[in-house]
Coordinates of C-alpha atoms in Angstrom, one line a residue:
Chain A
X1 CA 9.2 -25.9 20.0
X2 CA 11.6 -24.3 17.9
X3 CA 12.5 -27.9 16.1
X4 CA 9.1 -28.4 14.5
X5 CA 9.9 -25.6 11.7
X6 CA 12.4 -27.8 10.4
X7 CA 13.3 -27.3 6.4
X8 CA 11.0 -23.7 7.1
X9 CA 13.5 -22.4 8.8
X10 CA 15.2 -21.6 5.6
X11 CA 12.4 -19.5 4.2
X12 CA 11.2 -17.9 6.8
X13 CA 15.2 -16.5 8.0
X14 CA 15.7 -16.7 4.2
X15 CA 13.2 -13.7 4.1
X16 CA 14.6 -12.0 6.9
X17 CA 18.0 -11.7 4.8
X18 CA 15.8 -10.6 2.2
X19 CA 14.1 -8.2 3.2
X20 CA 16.8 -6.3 5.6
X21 CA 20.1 -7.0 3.3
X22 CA 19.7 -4.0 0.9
X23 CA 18.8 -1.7 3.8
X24 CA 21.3 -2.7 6.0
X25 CA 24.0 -2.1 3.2
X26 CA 22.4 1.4 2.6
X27 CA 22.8 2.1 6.0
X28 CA 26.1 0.3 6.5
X29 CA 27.2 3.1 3.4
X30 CA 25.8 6.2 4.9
X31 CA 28.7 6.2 7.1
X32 CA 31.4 5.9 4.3
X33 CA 33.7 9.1 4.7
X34 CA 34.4 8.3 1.1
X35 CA 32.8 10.9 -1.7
X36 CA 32.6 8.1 -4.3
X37 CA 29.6 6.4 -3.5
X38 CA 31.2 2.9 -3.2
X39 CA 34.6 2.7 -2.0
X40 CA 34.8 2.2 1.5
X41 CA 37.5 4.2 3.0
X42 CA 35.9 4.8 6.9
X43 CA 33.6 5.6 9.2
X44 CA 32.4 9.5 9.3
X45 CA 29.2 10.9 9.6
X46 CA 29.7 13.6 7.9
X47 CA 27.0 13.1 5.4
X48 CA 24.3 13.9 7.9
X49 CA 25.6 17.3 8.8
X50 CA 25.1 18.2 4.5
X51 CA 21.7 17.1 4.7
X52 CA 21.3 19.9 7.0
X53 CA 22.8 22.3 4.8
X54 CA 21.1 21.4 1.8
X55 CA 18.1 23.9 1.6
X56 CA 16.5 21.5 -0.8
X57 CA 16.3 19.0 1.5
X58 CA 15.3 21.1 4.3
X59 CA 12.2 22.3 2.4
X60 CA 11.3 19.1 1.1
X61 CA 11.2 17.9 5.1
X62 CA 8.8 21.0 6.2
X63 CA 6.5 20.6 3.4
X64 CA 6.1 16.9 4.1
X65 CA 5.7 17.4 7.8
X66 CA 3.1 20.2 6.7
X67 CA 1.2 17.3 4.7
X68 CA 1.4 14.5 6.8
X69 CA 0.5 16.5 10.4
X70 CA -2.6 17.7 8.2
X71 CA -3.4 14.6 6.5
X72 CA -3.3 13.0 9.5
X73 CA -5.8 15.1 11.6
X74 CA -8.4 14.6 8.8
X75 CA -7.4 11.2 8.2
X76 CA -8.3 10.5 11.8
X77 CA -11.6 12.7 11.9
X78 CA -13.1 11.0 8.8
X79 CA -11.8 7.4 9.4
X80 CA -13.5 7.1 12.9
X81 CA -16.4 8.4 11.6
X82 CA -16.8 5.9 9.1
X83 CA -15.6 2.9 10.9
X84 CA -18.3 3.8 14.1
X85 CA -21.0 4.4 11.5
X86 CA -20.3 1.4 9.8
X87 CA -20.0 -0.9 12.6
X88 CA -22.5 0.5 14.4
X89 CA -25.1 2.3 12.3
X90 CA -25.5 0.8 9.1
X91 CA -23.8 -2.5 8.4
X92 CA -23.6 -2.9 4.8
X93 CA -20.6 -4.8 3.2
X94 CA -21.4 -2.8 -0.2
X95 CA -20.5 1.2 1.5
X96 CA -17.8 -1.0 3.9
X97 CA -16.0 -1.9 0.4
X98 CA -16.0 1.6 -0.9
X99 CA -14.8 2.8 2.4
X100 CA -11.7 0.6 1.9
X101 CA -11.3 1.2 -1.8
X102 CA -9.1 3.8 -1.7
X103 CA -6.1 1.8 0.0
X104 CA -6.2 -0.5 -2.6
X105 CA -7.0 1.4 -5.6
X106 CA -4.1 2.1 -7.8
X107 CA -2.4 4.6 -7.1
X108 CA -1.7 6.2 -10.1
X109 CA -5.3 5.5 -11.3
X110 CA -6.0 7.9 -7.7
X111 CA -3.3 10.2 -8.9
X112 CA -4.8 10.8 -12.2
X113 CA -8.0 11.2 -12.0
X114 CA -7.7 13.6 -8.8
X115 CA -5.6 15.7 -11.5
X116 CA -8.6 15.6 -13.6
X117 CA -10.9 16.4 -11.0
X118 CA -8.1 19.7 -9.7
X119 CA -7.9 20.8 -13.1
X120 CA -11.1 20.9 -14.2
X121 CA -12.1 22.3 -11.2
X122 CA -9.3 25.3 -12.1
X123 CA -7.9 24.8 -8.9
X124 CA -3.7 25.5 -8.1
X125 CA -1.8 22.7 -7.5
X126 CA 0.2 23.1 -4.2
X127 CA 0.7 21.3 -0.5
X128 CA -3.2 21.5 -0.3
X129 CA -4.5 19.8 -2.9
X130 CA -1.4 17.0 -1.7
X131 CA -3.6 17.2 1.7
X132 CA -6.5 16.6 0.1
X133 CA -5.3 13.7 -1.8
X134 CA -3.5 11.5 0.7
X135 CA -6.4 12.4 3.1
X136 CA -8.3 9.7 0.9
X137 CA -6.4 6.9 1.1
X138 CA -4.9 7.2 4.6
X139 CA -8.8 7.7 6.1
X140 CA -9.1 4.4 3.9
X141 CA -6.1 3.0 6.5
X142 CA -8.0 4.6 9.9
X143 CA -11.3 3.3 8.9
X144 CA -10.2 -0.3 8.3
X145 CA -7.8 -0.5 11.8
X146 CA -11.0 1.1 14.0
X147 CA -13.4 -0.7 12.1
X148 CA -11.1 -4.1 13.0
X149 CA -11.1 -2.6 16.5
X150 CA -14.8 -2.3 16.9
X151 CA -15.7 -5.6 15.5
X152 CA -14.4 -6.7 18.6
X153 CA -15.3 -4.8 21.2
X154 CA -19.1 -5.8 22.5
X155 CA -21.6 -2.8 21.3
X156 CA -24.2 -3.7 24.2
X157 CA -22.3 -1.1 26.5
X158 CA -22.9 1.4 24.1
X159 CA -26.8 0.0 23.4
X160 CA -27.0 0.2 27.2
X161 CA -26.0 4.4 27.3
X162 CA -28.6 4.8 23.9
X163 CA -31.2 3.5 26.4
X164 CA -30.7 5.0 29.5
X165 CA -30.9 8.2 27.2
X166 CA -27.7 9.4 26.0
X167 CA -27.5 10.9 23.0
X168 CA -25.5 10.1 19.9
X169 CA -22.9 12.4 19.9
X170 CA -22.6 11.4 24.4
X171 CA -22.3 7.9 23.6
X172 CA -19.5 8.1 21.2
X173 CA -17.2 10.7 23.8
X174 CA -18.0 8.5 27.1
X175 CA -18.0 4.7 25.9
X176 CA -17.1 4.5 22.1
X177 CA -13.9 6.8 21.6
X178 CA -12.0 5.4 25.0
X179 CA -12.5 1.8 23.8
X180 CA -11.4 2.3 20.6
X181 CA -8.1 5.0 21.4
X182 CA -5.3 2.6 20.5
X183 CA -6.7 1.8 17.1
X184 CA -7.0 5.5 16.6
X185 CA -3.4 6.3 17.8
X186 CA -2.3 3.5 15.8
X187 CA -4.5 4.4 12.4
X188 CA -3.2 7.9 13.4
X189 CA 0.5 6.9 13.2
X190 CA 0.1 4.4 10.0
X191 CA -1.9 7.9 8.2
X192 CA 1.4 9.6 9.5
X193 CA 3.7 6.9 7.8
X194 CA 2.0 6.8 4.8
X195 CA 1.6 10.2 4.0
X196 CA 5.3 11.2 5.0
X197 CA 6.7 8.7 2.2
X198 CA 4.0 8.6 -0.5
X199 CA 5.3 10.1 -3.6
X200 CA 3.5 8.9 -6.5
X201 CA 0.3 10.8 -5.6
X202 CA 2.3 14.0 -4.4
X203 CA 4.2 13.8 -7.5
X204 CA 0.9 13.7 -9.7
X205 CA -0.7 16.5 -7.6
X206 CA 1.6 18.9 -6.1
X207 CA 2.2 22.3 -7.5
X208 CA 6.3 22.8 -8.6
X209 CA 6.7 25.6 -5.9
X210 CA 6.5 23.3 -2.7
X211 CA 7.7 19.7 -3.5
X212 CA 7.6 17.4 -0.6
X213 CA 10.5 15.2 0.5
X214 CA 10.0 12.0 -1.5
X215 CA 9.7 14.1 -4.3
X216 CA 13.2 15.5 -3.3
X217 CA 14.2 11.8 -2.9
X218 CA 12.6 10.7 -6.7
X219 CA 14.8 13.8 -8.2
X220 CA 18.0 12.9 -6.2
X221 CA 18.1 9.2 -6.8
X222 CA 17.1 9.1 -10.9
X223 CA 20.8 10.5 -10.5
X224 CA 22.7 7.4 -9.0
X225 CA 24.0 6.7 -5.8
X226 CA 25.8 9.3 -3.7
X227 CA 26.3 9.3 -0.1
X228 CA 24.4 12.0 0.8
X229 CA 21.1 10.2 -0.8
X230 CA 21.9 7.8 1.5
X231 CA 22.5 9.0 4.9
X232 CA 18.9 10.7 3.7
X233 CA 17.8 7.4 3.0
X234 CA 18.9 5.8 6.5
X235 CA 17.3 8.9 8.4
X236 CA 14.0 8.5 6.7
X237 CA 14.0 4.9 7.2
X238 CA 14.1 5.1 10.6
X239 CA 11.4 8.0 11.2
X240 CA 9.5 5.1 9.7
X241 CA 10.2 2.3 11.5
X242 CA 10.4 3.8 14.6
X243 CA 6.7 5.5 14.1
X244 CA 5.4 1.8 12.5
X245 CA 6.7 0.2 16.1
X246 CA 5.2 2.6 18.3
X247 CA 2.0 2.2 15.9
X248 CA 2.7 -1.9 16.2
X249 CA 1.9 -1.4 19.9
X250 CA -0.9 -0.5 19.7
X251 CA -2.6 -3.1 17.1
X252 CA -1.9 -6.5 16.0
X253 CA -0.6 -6.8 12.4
X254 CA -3.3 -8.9 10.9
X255 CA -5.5 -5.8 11.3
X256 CA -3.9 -3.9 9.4
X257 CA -5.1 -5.5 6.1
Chain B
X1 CA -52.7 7.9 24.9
X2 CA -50.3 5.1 26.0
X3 CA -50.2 4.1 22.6
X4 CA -49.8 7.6 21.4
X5 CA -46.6 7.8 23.6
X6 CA -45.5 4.4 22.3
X7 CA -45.3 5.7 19.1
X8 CA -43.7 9.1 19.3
X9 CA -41.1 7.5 21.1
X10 CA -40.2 4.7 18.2
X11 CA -40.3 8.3 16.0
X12 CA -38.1 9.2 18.0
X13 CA -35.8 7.0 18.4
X14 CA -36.3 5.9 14.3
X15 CA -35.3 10.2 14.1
X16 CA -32.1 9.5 16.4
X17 CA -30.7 6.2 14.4
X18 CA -31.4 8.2 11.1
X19 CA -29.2 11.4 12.5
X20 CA -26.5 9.2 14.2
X21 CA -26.3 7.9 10.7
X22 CA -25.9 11.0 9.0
X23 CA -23.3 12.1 11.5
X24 CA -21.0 9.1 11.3
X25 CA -21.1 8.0 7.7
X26 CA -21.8 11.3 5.7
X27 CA -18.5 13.2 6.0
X28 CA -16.5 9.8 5.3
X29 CA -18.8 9.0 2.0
X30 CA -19.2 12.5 0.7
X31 CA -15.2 12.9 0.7
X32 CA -14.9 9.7 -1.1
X33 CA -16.9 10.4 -3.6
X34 CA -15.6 14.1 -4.2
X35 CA -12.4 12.6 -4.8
X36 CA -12.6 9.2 -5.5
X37 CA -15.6 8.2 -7.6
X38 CA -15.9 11.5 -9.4
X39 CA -12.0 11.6 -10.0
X40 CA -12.7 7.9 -11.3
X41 CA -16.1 9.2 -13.3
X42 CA -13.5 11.9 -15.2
X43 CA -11.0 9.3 -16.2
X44 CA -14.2 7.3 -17.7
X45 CA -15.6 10.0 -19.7
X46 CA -11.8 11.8 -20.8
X47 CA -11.6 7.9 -22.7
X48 CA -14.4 9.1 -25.3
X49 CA -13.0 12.9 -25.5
X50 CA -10.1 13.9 -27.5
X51 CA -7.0 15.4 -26.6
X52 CA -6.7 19.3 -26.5
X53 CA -4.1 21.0 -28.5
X54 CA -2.1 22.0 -25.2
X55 CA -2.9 19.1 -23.0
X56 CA -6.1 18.8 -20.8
X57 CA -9.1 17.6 -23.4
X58 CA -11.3 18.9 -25.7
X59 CA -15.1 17.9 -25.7
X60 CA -15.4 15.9 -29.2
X61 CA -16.5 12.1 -29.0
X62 CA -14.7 10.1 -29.9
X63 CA -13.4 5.9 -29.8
X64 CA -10.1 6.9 -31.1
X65 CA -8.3 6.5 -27.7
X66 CA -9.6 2.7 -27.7
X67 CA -8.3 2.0 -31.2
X68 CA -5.2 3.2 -30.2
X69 CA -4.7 1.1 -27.1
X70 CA -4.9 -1.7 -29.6
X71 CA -2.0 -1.1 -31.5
X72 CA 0.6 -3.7 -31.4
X73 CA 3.1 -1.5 -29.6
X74 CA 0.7 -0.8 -26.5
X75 CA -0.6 -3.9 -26.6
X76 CA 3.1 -5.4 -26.2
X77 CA 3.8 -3.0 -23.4
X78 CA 0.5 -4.2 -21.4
X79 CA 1.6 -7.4 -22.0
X80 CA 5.3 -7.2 -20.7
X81 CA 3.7 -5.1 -17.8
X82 CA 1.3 -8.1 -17.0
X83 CA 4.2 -10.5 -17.8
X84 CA 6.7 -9.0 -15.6
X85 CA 3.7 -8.4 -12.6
X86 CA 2.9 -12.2 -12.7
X87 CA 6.6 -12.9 -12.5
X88 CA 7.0 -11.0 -9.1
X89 CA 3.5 -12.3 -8.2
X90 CA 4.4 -16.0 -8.3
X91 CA 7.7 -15.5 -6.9
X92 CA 6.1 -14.2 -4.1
X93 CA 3.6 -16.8 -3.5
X94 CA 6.6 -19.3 -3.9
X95 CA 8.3 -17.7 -1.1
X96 CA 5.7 -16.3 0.8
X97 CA 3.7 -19.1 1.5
X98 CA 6.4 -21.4 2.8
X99 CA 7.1 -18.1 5.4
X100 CA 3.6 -17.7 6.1
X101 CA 3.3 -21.3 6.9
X102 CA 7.0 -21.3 9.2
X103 CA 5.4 -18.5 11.4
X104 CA 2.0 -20.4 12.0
X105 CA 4.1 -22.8 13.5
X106 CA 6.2 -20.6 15.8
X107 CA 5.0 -19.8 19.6
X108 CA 2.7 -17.2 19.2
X109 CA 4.9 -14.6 20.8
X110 CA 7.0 -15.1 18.0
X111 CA 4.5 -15.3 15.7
X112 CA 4.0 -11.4 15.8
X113 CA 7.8 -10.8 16.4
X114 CA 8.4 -12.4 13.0
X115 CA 5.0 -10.1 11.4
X116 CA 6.5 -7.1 12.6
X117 CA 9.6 -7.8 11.0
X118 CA 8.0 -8.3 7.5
X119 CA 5.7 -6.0 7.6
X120 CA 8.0 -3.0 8.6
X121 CA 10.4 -2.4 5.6
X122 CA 6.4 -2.0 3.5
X123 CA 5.7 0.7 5.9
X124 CA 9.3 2.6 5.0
X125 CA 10.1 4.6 1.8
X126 CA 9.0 3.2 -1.4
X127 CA 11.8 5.1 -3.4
X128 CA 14.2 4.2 -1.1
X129 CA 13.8 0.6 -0.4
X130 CA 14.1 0.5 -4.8
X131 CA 17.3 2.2 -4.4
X132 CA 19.0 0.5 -1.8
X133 CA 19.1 -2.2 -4.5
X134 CA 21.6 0.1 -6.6
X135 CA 23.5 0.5 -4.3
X136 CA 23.7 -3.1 -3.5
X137 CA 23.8 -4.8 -7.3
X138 CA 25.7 -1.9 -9.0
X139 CA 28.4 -2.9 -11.2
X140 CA 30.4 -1.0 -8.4
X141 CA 28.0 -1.9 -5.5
X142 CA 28.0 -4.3 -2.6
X143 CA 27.6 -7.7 -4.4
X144 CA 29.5 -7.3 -7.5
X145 CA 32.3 -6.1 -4.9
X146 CA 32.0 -9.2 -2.7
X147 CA 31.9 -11.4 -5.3
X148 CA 34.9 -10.6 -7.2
X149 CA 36.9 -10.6 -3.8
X150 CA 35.7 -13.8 -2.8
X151 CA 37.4 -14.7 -6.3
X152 CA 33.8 -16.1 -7.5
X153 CA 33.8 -14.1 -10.5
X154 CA 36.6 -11.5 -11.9
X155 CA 34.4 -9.5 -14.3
X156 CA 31.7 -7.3 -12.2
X157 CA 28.1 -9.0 -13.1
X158 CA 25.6 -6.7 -14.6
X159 CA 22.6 -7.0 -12.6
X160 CA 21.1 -4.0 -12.9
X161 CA 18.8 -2.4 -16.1
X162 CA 16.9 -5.4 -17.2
X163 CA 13.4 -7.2 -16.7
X164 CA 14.6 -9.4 -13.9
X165 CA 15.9 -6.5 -11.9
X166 CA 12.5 -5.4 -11.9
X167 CA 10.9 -8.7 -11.1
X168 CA 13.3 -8.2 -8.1
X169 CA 12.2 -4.9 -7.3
X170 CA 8.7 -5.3 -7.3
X171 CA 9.3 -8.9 -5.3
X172 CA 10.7 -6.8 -2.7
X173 CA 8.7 -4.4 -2.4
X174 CA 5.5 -6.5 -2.2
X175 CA 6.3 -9.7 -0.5
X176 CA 5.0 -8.5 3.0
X177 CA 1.9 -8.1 1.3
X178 CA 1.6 -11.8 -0.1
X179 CA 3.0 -13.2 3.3
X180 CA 0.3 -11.3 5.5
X181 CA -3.1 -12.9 3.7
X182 CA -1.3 -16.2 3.7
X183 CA -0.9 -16.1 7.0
X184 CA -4.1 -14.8 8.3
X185 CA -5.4 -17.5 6.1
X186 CA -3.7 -20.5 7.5
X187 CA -4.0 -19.0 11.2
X188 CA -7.6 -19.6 10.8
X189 CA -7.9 -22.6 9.9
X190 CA -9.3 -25.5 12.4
X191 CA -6.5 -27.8 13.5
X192 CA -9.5 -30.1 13.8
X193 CA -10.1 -30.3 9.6
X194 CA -6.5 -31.6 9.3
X195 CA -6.4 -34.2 12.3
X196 CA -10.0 -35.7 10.7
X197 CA -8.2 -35.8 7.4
X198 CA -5.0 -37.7 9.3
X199 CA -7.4 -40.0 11.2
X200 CA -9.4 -40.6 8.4
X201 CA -6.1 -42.3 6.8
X202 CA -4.7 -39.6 4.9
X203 CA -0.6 -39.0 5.2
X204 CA 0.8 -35.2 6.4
X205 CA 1.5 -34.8 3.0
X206 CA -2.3 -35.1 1.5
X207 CA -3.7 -33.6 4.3
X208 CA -1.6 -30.4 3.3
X209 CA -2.6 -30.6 -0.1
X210 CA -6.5 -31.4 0.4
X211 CA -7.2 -29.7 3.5
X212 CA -4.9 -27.0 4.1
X213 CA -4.4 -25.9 0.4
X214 CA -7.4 -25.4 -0.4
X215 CA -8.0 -23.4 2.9
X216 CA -5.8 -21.0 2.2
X217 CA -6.8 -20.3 -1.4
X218 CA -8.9 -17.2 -0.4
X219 CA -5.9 -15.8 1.2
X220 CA -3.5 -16.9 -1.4
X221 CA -5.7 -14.8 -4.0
X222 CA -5.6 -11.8 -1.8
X223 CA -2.1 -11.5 -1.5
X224 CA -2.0 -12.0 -5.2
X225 CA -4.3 -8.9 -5.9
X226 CA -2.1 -7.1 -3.5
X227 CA 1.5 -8.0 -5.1
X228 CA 0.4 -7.8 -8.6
X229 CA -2.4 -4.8 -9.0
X230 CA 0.8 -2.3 -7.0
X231 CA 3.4 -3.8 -9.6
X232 CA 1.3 -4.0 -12.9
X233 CA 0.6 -0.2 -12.5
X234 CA 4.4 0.7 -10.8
X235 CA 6.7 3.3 -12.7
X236 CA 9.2 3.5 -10.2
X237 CA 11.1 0.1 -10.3
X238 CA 10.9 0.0 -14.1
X239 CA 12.8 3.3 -14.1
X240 CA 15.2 2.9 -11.2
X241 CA 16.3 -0.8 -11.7
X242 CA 15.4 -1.3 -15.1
X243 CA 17.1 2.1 -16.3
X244 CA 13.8 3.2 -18.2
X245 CA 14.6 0.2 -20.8
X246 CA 11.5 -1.8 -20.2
X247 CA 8.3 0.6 -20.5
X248 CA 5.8 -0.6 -18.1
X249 CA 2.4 0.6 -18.1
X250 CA 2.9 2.5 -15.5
X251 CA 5.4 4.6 -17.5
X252 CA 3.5 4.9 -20.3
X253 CA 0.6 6.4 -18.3
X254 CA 2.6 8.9 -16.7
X255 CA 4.2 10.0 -19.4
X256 CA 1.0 10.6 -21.0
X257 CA -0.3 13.2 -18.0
X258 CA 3.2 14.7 -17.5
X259 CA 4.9 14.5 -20.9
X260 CA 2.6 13.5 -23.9
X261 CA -0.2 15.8 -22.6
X262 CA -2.6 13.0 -24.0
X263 CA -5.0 12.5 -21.2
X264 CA -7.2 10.4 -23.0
X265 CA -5.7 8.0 -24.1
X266 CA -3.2 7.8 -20.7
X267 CA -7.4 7.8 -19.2
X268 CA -7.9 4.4 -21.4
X269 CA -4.7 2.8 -20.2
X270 CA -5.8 3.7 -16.4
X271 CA -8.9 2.3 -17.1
X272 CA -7.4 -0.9 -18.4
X273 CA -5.8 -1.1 -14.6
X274 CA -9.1 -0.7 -13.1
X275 CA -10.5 -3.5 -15.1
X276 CA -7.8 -5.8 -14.3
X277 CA -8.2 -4.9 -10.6
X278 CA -11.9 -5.1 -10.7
X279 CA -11.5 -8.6 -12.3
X280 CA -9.0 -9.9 -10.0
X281 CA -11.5 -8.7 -6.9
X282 CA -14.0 -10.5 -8.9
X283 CA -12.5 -13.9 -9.1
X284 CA -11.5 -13.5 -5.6
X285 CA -15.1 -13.4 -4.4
X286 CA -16.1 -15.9 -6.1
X287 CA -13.3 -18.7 -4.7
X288 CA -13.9 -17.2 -1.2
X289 CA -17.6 -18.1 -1.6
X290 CA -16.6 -21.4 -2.8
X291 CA -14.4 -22.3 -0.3
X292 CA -16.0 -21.4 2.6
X293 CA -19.6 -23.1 1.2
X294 CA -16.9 -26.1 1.2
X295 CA -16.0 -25.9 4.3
X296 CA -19.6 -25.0 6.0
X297 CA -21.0 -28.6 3.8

């Protein structure tokens, strides 16, 4: 089977090398006892135990968590919502565009003009108005996984449980919401992701008192390399992955775009 | 009477549909357009206003933030940022299709193995995955290091803090995104279009480049909106890898809502974004329509 690639196998491994070669070096480095960044003198993991002394760091981490466990809750809330009613309710490919818009708008153009919007509106800048913003682009994220999910599940089940009488609101707890769980965990978990390393929304709409941890990241790393930015680095990366896999389970990856 | 009954119930079933409606799609829609389309509706109307004297704007009309976008020194750094964007673009598409087009052809276990795997790093850390590139092309890093051991160079190479390095950063950062489309693309076309084209005398070769080409246009442009609307508009790789040389749009915008204060005119070179975006989706459309009233004829 494996012969048929042929020449493609230099493309597609070619990629691989790619695409894991600067973070495997980054990760390979976090473990360099050395202080100058790179000059390899051993292994020590002595790195990790200053991120948790550093109270910048430690602050950065709670705020994002604060975010993202937020984000994530109305993320979820809004994005079902909107992927039910537009699979079910009112099928329009006009309102199913603008549901999706914001994961592909730009996101500086987002970060801007919610700026306008907060400042106009004489509101402080802080965690909440970060909330607010990443809310709209990771619901964007939910609504397009459930809405993937729906499209193919068979809607006559729930037709049947409209007709026998149930109401709206019955029909979505009994047969919608179980079929569609693992798109919601997994829309869930993405919403998580993206909101846990987004910075250039944050950056735009966070207040200075409470900066979140990619902010932390942007201020450390303008500065160079140093070992402790990356035994940072190799801790958030795998928060990441490890969330994306568990998310992986749960849909296939074509859905996700 | 029985028709009476009749119709109450089709009111009421016409009252239910309506409120299910409401229920599901008015909380998703109103937040979007609290703080997407108004947001976007600010950013249109700050273009005709004029700066105020401390930042934020003052409400005098004016087309004075459109004049100055034209001047030569914007209009080279919207070129360069356009330049540099198509760059990482095709470079993508130059790899990524060849990848897309391996993976169709693995079992389909592996298939999703291997979309995992690209995919992943584009769910991690933005700011990271830009600077594990320092570390690795530093004048001190990982490859110049290598190298000169290897005894392939004896001077360490400057990679870093120039237009390429961005190209490269943006590349990397986007590539999953031009793979994905490809893919999906190509997975969907009928293995039936290509065997006609082969039976009807055509060698492996032409059928690729009549049948399967074309096919995967729709999802070529996709990944191409997705690879270069990100990187036309990106701050981050300019500044990291190219050392805040090369001005990018994206630099020039934020610097005009965090450092300038000039919200107008950093409005106007949003807008411009936009546009190109719009445009891009546009053009998309239309070759989608195209190619699947192709197909369908």
């Amino acid at each position: 089977m494996h012969n048929k690639l042929g020449w493609l196998r230099l493309p597609l491994y070619g990629v691989l090398v790619f695409l894991y070669l600067p973070i495997s070096v980054l990760i390979f480095m976090s473990f360099n006892a050395s202080d100058a960044p790179f000059t390899w003198t051993g292994f020590s993991t002595k790195w990790y135990s200053v991120l948790f002394d550093s109270p910048d760091i430690l602050e950065g981490f709670k705020n994002t968590l604060i975010v993202a466990v937020i984000t994530t809750i109305i993320s979820i809330v809004l994005g079902t919502l909107l992927a039910i009613g537009l699979a079910r309710y009112q099928k329009s490919s006009s309102l199913e565009a603008i549901a999706l818009t914001p994961a592909i708008f730009p996101d500086l153009a987002l970060a801007i003009g919610l700026l306008a919007l907060f400042t106009s509106l004489h509101l402080t800048l802080g965690l909440h108005s970060v909330i607010i913003s990443h809310a709209l682009f990771c619901m964007a994220f939910v609504t397009a996984i459930v809405r993937g999910r729906l499209a193919q599940i068979d809607s006559s089940l729930e037709e049947a449980a409209q007709d026998l009488g149930d109401t709206a609101i019955g029909t979505f707890f009994r047969v919608t919401l179980p079929s569609i769980k693992p798109a919601i965990i997994a829309g869930g978990l993405l919403a998580f992701t993206l909101s846990l390393d987004e910075f250039v929304i944050a950056f735009f709409t966070n207040g200075p008192s409470s900066p979140t941890l990619p902010i932390v990241i942007y201020s450390m790393v303008r500065f160079g390399v140093s070992p402790e930015i990356n035994a940072l680095a190799t801790v958030v990366l795998l928060i990441s992955a490890l969330i994306v896999t568990i998310a992986q389970r749960n849909v296939k990856v074509q859905d996700q775009l | 009477m029985a028709l009476a009954v009749k119709s109450e119930g089709r009111d009421a079933i016409k009252r239910r549909a309506l409120l299910s409606r409401t229920l599901f799609l008015v909380p998703g829609l109103t937040y979007i357009t609290a703080f997407m389309l108004i947001p976007l509706g600010f950013i249109i109307a700050y273009t005709f206003l004029s700066r105020g004297t401390y930042g934020g704007i003052e409400f005098i009309f004016t087309f004075e933030n459109y004049t100055r976008a034209l001047d030569s020194l914007y209009i080279g750094v919207l070129i360069k940022s356009i330049f540099i964007a198509a760059a990482a673009t095709v470079l993508a598409f130059l790899i990524g299709f060849p990848v897309a087009y391996a993976i169709t052809k693995l079992p389909t276990n592996r298939q999703n193995i291997m979309l995992v795997l690209i995919v992943l790093p584009f769910w991690t850390n933005f700011l990271i995955r830009t600077y594990a590139w320092i570390v690795l092309l530093n004048t001190q890093g990982f490859l110049n290091k290598g190298l000169i051991n290897m005894g392939v160079i004896s001077q360490p190479l400057e990679l870093l803090y120039k237009p390429s390095a961005i190209v490269l950063g943006l590349l990397y950062a986007y590539i999953p995104l031009m793979i994905l489309p490809i893919y999906s693309a190509l997975v969907r076309i009928d293995p039936a279009m290509k065997e006609a084209a082969i039976n009807l005398g055509a060698t492996p070769a032409q059928a690729f480049r009549q049948v399967t080409l074309p096919l995967a246009l729709p999802g070529v442009l996709v990944g191409a909106i997705f690879v270069f609307v990100p990187s036309v508009g990106n701050f981050i790789v300019p500044e990291l890898l190219g050392g805040g040389k090369t001005v990018m749009v994206g630099n020039l915008i934020r610097d005009q809502f965090l450092k300038a204060r000039d919200w107008p005119f950093g409005s106007v070179l949003a807008l411009s974004m936009v546009i190109m975006l719009l445009v891009l989706f546009f053009i998309q459309a239309r070759v989608n329509r195209r190619v699947l009233g192709d197909a369908r004829a």
